[in-house]
Coordinates of C-alpha atoms in Angstrom, one line a residue:
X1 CA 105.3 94.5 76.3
X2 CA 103.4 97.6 77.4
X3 CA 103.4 98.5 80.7
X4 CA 100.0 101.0 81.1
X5 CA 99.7 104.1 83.8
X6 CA 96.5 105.1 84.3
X7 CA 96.2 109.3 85.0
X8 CA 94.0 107.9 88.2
X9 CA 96.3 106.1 89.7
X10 CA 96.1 102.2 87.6
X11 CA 99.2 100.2 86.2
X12 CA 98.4 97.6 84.0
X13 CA 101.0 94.9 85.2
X14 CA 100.8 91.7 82.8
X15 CA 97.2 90.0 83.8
X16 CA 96.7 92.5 87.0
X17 CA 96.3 95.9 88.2
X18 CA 98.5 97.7 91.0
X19 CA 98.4 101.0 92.4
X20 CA 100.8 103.7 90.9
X21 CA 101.5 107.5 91.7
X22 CA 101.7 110.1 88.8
X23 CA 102.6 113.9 88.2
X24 CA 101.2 116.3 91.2
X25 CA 100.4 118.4 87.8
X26 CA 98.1 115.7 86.5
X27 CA 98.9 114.6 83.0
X28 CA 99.9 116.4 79.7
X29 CA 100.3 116.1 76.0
X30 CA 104.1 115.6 75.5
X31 CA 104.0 118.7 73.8
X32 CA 102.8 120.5 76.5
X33 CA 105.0 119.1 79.2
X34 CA 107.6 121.5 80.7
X35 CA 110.5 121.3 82.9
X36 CA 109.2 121.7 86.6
X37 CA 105.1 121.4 86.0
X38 CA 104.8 118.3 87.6
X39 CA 103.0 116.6 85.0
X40 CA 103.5 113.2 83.5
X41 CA 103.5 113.1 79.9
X42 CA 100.8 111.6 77.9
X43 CA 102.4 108.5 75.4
X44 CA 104.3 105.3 75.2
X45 CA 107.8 105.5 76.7
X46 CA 110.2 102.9 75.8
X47 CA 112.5 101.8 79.1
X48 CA 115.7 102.8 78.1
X49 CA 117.8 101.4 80.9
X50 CA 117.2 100.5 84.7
X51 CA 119.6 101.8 87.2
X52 CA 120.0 100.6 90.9
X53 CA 121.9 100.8 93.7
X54 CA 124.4 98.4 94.3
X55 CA 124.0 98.0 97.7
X56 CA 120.3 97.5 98.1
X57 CA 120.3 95.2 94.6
X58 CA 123.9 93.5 95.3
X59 CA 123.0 91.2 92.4
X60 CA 121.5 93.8 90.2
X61 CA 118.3 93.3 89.3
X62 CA 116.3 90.9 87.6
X63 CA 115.5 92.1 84.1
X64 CA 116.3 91.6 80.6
X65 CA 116.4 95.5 80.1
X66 CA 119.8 97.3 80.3
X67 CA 121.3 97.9 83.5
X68 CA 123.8 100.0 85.4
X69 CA 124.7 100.8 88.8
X70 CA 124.4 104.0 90.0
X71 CA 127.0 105.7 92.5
X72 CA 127.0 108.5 95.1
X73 CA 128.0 110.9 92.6
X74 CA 125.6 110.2 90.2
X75 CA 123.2 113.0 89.2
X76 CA 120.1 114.3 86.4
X77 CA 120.6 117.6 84.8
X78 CA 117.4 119.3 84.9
X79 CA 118.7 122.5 83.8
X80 CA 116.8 123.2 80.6
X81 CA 120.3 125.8 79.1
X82 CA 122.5 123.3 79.9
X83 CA 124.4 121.3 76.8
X84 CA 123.4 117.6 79.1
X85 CA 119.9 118.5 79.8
X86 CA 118.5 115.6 80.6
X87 CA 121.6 113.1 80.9
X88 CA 122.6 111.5 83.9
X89 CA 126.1 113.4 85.0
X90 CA 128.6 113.1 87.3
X91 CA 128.0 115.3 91.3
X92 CA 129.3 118.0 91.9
X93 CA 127.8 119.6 88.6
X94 CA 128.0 123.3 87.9
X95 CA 124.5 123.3 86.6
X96 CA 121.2 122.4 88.1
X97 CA 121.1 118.1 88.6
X98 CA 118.9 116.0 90.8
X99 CA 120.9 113.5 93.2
X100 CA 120.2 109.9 92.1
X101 CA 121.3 108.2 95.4
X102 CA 118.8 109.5 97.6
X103 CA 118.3 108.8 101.4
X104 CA 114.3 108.6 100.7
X105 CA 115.3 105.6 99.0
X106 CA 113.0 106.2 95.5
X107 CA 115.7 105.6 93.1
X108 CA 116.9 102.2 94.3
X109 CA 115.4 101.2 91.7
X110 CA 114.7 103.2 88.3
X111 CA 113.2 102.7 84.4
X112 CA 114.7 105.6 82.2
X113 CA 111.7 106.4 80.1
X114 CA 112.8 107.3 76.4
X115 CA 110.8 110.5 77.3
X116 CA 112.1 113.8 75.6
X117 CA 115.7 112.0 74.7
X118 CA 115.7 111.8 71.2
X119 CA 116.5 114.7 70.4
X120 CA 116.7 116.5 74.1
X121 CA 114.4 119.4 73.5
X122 CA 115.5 122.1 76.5
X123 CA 112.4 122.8 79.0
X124 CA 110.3 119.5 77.6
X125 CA 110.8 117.9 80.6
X126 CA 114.0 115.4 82.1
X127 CA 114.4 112.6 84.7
X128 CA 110.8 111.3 83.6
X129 CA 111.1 107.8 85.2
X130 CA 110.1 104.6 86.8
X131 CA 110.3 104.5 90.0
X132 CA 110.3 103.1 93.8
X133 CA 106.5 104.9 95.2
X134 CA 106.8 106.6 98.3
X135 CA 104.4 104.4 101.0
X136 CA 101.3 106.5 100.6
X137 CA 102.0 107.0 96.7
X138 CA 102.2 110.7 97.0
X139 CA 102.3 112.2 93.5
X140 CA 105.7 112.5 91.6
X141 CA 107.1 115.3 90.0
X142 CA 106.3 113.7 86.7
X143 CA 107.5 110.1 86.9
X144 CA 105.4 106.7 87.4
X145 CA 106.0 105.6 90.6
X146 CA 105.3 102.0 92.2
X147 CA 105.5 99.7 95.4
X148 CA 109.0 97.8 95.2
X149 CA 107.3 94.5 94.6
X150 CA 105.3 95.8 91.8
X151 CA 107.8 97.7 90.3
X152 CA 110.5 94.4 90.3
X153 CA 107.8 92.2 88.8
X154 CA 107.3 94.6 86.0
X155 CA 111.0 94.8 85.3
X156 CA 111.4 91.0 85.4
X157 CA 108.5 91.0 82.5
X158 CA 109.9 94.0 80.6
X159 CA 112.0 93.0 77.5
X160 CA 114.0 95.1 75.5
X161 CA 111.7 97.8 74.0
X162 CA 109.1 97.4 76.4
X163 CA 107.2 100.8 77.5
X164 CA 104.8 102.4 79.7
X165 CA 102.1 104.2 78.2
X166 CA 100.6 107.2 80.2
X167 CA 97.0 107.3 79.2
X168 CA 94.3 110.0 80.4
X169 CA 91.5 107.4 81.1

């Protein structure tokens, strides 16, 4: 199943349409995506894996994707000269790495997209996920972003290989 995110603001969700939040830079070619633009990047993105917070999904969530529990100490290097670029690692880390267990509450619940993983290309862009929308859907720094029920109800649909396709119109 395809999963599609609209650049204004549209996510196809089975037979409806929700709301989503996208890249404060707008959306890119892939190619054109770099580390720390903003952007989303144009394409299908396969959901690797979901990751969740134990304590807010005690039974993990309902899915037939991948999943693992994330920790305190669980972080995303974003540092485009490092050799994990774009792999979660473990906090402290000497290089640059966003915090996945965040007090804003985001990444209770997250799709990895298969964005820029295979290979890792340094500055293409990391930590390009799915993800819990703030309340007034400000704009990610890249990722596709939607309400908690939305966002469980397209997890419970995905299947292994399942994507979400960042289209311009």
């Amino acid at each position: 199943m395809i999963f599609t995110a609209h650049a204004d603001g549209r996510l196809q969700l089975g037979d409806r349409i929700v709301r989503c939040a996208l890249g404060k830079g707008g959306v890119l070619p892939a190619d054109e995506k770099r580390e720390g633009d903003g952007a989303s990047p144009l394409g299908t993105w396969t959901i690797r894996k979901v990751l969740y917070r134990p304590d807010v999904y005690p039974h993990g969530p309902g899915t037939a994707l991948p999943v693992a529990p994330i920790t305190q100490m669980d972080g995303w290097c974003d540092a485009p000269s490092d050799p994990l670029y774009n792999q979660m690692v473990a906090l402290p880390y000497p290089a640059s790495a966003e915090r996945m267990w965040r007090e804003d509450h985001v990444y209770d619940l997250v799709g990895v997209l298969a964005h820029n993983d295979d290979p890792v290309v340094p500055g293409l862009g990391s930590a390009i996920f799915l993800h819990l929308a703030r309340d007034n859907y400000d704009p990610t720094e890249g990722c596709v972003a939607l309400a908690r029920p939305d966002l469980e109800a397209l997890l419970h649909l995905a299947t292994p290989g399942s994507a979400v396709a960042i289209v311009r119109d």
